Short mmCIF file of C-alpha atoms in Angstrom, two decimals:
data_model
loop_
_atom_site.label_atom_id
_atom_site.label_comp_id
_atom_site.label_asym_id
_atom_site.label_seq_id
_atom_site.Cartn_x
_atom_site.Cartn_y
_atom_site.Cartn_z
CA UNK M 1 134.68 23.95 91.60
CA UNK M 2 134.05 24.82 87.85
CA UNK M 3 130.66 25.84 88.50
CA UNK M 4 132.18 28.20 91.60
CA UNK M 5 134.72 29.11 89.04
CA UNK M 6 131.95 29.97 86.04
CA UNK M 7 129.73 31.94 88.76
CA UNK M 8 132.76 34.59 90.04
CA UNK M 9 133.62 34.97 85.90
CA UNK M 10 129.94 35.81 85.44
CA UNK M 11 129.91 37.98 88.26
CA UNK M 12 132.67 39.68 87.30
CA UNK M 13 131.46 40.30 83.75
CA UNK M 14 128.34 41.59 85.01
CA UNK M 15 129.67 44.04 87.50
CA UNK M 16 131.89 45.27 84.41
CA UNK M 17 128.68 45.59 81.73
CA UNK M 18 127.14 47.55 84.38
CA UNK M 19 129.78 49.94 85.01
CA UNK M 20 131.15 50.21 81.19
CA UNK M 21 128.13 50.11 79.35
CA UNK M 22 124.76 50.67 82.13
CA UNK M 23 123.55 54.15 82.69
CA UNK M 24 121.81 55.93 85.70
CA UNK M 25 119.36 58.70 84.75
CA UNK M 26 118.13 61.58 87.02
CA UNK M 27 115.50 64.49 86.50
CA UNK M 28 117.37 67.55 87.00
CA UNK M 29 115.72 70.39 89.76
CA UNK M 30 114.70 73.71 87.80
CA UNK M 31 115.16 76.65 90.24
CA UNK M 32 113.39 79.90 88.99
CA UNK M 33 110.51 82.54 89.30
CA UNK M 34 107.74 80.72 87.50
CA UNK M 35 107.07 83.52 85.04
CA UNK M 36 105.81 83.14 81.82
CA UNK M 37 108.81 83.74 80.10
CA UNK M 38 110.86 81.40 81.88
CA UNK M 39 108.11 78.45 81.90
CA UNK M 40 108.39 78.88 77.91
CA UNK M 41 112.43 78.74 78.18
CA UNK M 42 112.13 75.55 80.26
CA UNK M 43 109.48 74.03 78.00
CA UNK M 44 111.84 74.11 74.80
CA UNK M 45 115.08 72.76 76.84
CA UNK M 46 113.92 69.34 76.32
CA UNK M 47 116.71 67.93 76.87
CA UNK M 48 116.67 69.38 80.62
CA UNK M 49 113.93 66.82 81.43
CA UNK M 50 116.53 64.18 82.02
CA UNK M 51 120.21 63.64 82.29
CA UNK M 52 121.93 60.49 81.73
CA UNK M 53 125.00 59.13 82.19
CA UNK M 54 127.31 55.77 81.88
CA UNK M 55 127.77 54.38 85.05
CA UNK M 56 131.63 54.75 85.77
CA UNK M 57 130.70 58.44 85.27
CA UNK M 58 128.33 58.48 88.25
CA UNK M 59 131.22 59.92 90.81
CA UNK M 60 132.20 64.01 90.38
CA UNK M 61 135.60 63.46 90.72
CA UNK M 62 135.66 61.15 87.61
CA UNK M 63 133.75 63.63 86.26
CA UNK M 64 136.18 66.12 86.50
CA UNK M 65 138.95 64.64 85.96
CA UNK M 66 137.94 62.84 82.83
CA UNK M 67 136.44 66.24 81.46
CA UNK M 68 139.61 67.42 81.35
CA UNK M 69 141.77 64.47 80.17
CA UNK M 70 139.69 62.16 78.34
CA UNK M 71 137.55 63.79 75.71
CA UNK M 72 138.85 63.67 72.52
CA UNK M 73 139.13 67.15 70.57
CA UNK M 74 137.58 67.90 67.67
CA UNK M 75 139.51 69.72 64.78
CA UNK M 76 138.65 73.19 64.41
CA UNK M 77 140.20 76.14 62.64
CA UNK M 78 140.78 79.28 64.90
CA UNK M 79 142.10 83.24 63.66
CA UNK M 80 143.77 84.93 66.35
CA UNK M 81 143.27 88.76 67.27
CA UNK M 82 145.28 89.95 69.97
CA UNK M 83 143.07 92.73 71.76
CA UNK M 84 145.25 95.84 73.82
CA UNK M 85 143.25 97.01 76.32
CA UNK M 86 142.79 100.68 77.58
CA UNK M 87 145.17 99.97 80.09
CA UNK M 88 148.04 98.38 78.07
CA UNK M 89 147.12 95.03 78.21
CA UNK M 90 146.97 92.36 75.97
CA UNK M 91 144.17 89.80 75.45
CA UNK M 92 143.72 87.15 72.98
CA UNK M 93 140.26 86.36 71.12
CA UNK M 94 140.50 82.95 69.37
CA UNK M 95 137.80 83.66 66.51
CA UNK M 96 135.67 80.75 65.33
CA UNK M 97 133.38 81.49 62.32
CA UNK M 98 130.59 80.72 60.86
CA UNK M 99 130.47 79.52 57.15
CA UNK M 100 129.19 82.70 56.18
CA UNK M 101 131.62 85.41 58.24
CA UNK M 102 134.88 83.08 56.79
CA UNK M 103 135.25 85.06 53.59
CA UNK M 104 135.14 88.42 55.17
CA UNK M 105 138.09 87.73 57.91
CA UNK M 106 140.84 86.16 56.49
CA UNK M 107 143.66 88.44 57.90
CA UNK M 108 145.37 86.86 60.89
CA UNK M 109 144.46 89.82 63.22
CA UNK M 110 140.64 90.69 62.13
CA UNK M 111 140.04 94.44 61.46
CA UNK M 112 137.49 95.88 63.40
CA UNK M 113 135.35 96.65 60.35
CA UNK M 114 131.03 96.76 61.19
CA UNK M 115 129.57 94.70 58.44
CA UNK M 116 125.48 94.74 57.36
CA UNK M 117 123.04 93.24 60.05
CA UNK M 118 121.48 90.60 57.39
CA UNK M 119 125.29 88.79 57.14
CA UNK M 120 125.77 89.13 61.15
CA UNK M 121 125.14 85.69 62.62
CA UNK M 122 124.31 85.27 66.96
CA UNK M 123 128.29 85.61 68.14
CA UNK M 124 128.45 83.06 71.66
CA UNK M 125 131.40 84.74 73.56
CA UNK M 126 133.28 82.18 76.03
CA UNK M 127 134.94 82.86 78.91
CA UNK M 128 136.87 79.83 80.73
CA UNK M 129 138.07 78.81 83.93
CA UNK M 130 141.28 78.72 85.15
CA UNK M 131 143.71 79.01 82.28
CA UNK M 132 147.75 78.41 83.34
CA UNK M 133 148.95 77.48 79.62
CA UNK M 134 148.43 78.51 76.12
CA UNK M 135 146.10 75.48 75.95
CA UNK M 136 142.51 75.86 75.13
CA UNK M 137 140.50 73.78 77.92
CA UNK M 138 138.34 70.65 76.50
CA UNK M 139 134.96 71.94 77.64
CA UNK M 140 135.38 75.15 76.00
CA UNK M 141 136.34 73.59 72.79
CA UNK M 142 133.78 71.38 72.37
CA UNK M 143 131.18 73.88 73.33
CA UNK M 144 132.18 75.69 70.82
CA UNK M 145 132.55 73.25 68.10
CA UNK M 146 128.94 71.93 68.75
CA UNK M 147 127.67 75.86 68.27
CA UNK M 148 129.61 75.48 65.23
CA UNK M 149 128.32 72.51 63.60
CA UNK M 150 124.93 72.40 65.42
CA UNK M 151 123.78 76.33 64.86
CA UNK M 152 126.48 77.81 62.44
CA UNK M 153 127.36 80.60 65.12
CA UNK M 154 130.32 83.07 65.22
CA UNK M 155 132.35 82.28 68.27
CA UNK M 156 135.40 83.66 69.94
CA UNK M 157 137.02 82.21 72.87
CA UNK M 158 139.01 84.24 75.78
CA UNK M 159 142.42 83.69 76.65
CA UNK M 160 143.19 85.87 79.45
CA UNK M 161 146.39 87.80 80.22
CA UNK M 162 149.71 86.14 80.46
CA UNK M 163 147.83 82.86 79.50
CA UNK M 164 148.29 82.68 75.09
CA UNK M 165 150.84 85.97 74.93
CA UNK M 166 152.61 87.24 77.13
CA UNK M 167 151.74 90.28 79.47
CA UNK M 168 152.32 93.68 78.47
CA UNK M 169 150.94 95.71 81.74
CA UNK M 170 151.72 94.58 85.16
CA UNK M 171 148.35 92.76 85.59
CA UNK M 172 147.08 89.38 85.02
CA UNK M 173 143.70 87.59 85.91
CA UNK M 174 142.15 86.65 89.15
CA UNK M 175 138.93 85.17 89.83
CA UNK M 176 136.66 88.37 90.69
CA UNK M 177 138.12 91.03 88.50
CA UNK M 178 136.05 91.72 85.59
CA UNK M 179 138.22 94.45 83.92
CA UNK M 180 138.80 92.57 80.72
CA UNK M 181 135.16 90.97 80.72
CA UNK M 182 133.20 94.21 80.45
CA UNK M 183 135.42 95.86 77.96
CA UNK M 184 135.75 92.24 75.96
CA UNK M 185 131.86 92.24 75.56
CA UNK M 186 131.32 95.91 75.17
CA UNK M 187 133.99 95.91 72.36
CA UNK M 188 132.33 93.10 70.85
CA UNK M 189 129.24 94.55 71.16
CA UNK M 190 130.10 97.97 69.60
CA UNK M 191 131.99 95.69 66.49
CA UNK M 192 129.13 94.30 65.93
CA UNK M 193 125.65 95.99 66.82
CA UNK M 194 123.48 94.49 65.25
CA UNK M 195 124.13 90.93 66.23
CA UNK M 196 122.84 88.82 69.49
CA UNK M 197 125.74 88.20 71.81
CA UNK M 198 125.90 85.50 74.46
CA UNK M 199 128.16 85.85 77.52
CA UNK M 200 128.97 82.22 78.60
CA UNK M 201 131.29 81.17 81.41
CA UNK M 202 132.34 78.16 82.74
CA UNK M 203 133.75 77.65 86.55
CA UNK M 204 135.75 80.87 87.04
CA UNK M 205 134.86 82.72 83.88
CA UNK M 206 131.18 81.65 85.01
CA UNK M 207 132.12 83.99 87.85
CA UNK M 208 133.17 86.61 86.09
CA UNK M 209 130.29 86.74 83.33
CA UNK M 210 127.82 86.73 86.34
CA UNK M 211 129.49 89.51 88.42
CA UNK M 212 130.21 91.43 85.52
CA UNK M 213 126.58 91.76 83.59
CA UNK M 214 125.59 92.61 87.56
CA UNK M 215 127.97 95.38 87.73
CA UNK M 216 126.63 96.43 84.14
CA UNK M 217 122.86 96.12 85.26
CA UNK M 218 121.09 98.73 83.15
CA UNK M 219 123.57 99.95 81.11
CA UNK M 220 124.51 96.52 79.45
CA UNK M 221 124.80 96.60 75.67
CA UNK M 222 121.41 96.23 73.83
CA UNK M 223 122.37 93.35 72.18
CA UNK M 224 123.73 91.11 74.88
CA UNK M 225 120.62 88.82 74.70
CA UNK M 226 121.53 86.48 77.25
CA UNK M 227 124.15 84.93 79.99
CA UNK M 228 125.87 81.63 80.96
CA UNK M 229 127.45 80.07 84.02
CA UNK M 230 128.44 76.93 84.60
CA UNK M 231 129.74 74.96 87.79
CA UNK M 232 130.39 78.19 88.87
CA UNK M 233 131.68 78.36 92.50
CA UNK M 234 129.64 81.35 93.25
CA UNK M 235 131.58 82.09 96.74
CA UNK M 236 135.05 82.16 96.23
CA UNK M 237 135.36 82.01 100.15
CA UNK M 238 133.73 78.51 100.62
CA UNK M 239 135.22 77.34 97.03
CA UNK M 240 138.61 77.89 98.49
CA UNK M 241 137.64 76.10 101.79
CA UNK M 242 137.46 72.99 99.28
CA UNK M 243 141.38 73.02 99.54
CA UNK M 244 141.80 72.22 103.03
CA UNK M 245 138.93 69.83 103.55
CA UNK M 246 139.65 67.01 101.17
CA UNK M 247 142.65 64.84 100.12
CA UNK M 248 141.53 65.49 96.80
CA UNK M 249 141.27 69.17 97.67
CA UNK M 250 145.08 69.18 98.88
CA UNK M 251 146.28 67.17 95.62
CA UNK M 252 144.26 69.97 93.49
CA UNK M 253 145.80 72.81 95.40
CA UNK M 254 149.17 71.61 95.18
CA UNK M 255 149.09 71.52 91.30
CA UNK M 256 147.67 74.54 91.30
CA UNK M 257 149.75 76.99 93.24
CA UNK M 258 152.71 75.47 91.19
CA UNK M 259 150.42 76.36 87.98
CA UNK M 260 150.41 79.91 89.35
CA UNK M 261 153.69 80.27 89.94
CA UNK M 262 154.95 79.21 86.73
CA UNK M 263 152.41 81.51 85.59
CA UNK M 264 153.92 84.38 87.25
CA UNK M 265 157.11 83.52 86.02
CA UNK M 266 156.52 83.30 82.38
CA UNK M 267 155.12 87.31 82.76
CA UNK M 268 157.76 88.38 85.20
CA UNK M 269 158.74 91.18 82.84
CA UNK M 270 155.90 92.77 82.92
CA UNK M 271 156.41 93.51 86.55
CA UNK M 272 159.59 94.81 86.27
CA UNK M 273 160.21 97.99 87.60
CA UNK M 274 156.58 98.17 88.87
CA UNK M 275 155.12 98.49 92.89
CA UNK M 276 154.08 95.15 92.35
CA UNK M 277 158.01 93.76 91.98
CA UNK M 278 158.70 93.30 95.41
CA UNK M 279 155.32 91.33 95.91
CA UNK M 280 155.84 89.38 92.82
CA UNK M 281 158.98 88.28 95.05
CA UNK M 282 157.04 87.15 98.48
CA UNK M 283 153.98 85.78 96.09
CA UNK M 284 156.80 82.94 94.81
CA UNK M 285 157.97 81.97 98.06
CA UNK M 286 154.72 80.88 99.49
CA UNK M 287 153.07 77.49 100.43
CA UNK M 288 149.55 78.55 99.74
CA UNK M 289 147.06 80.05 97.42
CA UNK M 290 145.90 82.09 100.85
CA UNK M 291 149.65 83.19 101.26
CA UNK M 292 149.88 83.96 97.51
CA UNK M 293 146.85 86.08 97.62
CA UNK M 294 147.94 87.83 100.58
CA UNK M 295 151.55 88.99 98.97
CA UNK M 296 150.25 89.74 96.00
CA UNK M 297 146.77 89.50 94.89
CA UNK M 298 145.08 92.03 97.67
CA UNK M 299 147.80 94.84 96.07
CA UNK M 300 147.20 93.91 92.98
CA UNK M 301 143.27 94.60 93.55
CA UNK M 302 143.50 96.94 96.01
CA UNK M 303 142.02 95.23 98.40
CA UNK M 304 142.43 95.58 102.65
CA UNK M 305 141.78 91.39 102.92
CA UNK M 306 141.49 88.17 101.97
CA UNK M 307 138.03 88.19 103.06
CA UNK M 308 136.77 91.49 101.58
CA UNK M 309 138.82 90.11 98.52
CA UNK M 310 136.31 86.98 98.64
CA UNK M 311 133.38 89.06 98.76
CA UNK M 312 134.52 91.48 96.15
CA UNK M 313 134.91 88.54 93.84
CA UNK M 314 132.10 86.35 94.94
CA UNK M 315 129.56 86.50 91.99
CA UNK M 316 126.38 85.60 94.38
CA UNK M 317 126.42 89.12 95.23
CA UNK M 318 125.73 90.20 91.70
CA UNK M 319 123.22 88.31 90.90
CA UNK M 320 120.52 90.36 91.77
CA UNK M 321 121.50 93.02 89.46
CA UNK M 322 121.43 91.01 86.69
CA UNK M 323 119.11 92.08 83.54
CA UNK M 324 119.35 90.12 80.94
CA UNK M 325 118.11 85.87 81.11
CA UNK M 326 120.59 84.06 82.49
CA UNK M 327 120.77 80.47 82.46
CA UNK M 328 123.08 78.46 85.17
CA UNK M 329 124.06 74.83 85.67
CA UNK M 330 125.79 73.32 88.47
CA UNK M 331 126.09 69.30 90.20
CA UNK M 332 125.61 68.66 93.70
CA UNK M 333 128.58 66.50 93.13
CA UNK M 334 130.85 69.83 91.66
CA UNK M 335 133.65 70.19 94.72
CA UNK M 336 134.30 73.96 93.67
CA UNK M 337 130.46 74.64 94.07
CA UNK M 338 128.12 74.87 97.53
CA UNK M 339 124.77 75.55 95.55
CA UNK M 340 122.50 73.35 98.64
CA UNK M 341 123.51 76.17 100.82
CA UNK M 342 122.02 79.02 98.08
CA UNK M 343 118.92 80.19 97.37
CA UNK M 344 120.48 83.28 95.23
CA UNK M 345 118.26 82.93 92.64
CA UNK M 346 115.18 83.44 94.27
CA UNK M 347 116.27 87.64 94.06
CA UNK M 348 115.67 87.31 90.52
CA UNK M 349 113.22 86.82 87.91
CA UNK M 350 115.96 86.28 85.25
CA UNK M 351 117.71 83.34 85.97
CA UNK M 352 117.15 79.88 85.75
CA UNK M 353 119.05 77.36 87.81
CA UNK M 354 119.56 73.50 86.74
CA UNK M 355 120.87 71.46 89.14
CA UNK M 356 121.84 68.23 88.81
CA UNK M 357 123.17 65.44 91.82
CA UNK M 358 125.72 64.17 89.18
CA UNK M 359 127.75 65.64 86.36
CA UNK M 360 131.10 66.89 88.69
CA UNK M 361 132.62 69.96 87.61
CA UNK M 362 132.37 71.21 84.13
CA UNK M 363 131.75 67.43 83.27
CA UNK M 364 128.20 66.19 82.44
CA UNK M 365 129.78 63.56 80.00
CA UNK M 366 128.16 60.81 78.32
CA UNK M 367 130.66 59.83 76.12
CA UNK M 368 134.77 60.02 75.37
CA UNK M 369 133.83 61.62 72.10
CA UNK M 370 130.91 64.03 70.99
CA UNK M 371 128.75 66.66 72.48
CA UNK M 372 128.32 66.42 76.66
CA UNK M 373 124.83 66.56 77.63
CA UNK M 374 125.71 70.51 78.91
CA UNK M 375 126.63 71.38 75.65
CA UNK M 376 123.06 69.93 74.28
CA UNK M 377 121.42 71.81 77.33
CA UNK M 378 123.20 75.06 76.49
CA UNK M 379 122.48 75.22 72.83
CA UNK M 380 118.47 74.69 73.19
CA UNK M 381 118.55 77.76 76.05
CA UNK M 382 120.14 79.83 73.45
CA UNK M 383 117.85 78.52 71.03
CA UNK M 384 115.16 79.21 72.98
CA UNK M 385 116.35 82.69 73.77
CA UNK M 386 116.94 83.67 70.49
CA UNK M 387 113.77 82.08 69.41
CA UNK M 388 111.75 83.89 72.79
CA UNK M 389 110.70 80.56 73.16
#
């Protein structure tokens, strides 16, 4: 019996080693004309030539869910600039500077003062998902602290309306209107002219960066050198079909029509006495995100139905009009993305796909604390980019 007993502890022990401290490795898929340009932007990610990852992280939904609730934080200091748009609305840019920008904006709104080229450092611009609190979300954070300590960059993250103040114009955010994108980067852009800008998004704001340097095409700013997406769902049709289909799906959808809602209710001012009032009404009594959208997102956008609304917002239709390099990075594993059933980037010599058959949504992780294995990926494309490889 002890020797029964001593076998099950070992067994035990072993099956926790593997799963606390073993790894499984993969060779991400590279999905891309096979230019020269982008051969030499693939060569210098070498960090793209595997990913790796403990084994208790090997399962999306972990993933996911410990992306969001288990990385620790780092400590970073952030000036706030509250943007009004031409339409009345108010965004707010959480500025993140380099070392050698930190003298010249100390005010707690930043003037919109041009300064020389040779003291403008590369400015990475990021756009998150899904943003129902003030919060900032743990992917974006760390992204940006890595820039920070890694490559010394400016960097400014997005909170959209309603989300860090309050609305001022009867409008908020959805996941294909690109509004406050274009006009955040082409402000940005005319601020600063003389120094590289990089669009990244992540989940919906990878959406929204990809439909809206599409809808910019030609005319994009100079000095937008490059774009991001990540785990972006691409079609917003089949993304919300992830609702229904799953137990997980149904969980995620209930916590995040009540996120909505609250939402709505923190900015219910700002509908007062508009067209939208009524809707605003309707949009709080319903049992779905497709029932929400119905009331009040189609007359919010102007659109005849949820499917044309779908399409509208579905950044795979963009794509193609993209012209700058755009780098994107999805999981097999990601329950917001269908990337097996797309071949979207084949339309375009500009963008480079990484795939991946683990790494969940927006998680990638390798450890609690530190830089995920995205965030290593990310920073040697822009690298690369900025060095033209």
């Amino acid at each position: 019996r002890m020797w029964i007993a001593a076998v099950a502890i070992s067994g035990v022990g072993w099956i926790l080693y593997y799963f606390i401290f073993g790894t499984k490795s993969e060779t991400p898929d590279i999905h891309c004309n096979k230019n020269a340009f982008n051969r030499k932007i693939v060569e210098a990610c070498t960090t793209l030539r595997k990913y790796e990852c403990p084994n208790f992280l090997r399962f999306g939904m972990v993933q996911t869910i410990l992306a969001e609730h288990w990385r620790i934080l780092p400590q970073m200091d952030f000036q706030r600039e509250d943007c009004i748009t031409p339409d009345g609305g108010t965004l707010t840019l959480m500025w993140s500077f380099s070392s050698a920008s930190k003298d010249k904006f100390k005010a707690p709104l930043i003037s919109k003062k041009t300064f020389e080229s040779d003291s403008i450092k590369p400015i990475l611009v990021v756009f998150p998902g899904v943003s129902l609190d003030p919060n900032p979300p743990p992917y974006a954070w760390n992204f940006i602290d890595h820039m920070r300590k890694q490559r010394d960059f400016d960097c400014v993250l997005v909170h959209y309306r309603g989300t860090r103040t309050l609305a001022t114009s009867p409008k908020l955010y959805c996941l294909g209107d690109t509004d406050d994108v274009r006009w955040i980067l082409q402000e940005i852009s005319h601020r600063f002219p003389d120094a590289p800008i990089i669009a990244s998004g992540f989940s919906m704001g990878g959406n929204l960066v990809v439909k809206a340097l599409g809808e910019m095409s030609e005319k994009i700013p100079r000095n937008i050198v490059c774009g991001i997406s990540c785990s972006n769902p691409w079609n917003l049709s089949k993304a919300h079909a992830w609702f229904d289909r799953t137990i997980a799906g149904k969980i995620y959808h209930k916590g995040y029509l009540s996120g909505v809602k609250d939402l709505i209710r923190r900015n219910r001012a700002a509908f007062a006495n508009s067209e939208y009032e009524e809707a605003i009404e309707l949009a709080l009594e319903c049992d779905s995100i497709a029932q929400f959208d119905s009331k009040l997102t189609l007359k919010l956008y102007n659109q005849p139905s949820l499917d044309q609304f779908h399409r509208w917002g579905s950044s795979e239709n963009y794509l193609k009009f993209v012209r700058v390099p755009l780098f994107c990075l999805s999981a097999f594993d990601d329950h917001f993305t269908n990337i097996e059933e797309f071949h979207f980037w084949e339309n375009n010599p500009q963008v480079i796909l990484a795939t991946t058959k683990r790494g969940g949504h927006l998680g990638f992780l390798r450890a609690r604390k530190g830089p995920s294995w995205m965030d290593d990926v990310l920073m040697e494309y822009i690298d690369a980019i900025l060095n033209k490889a």
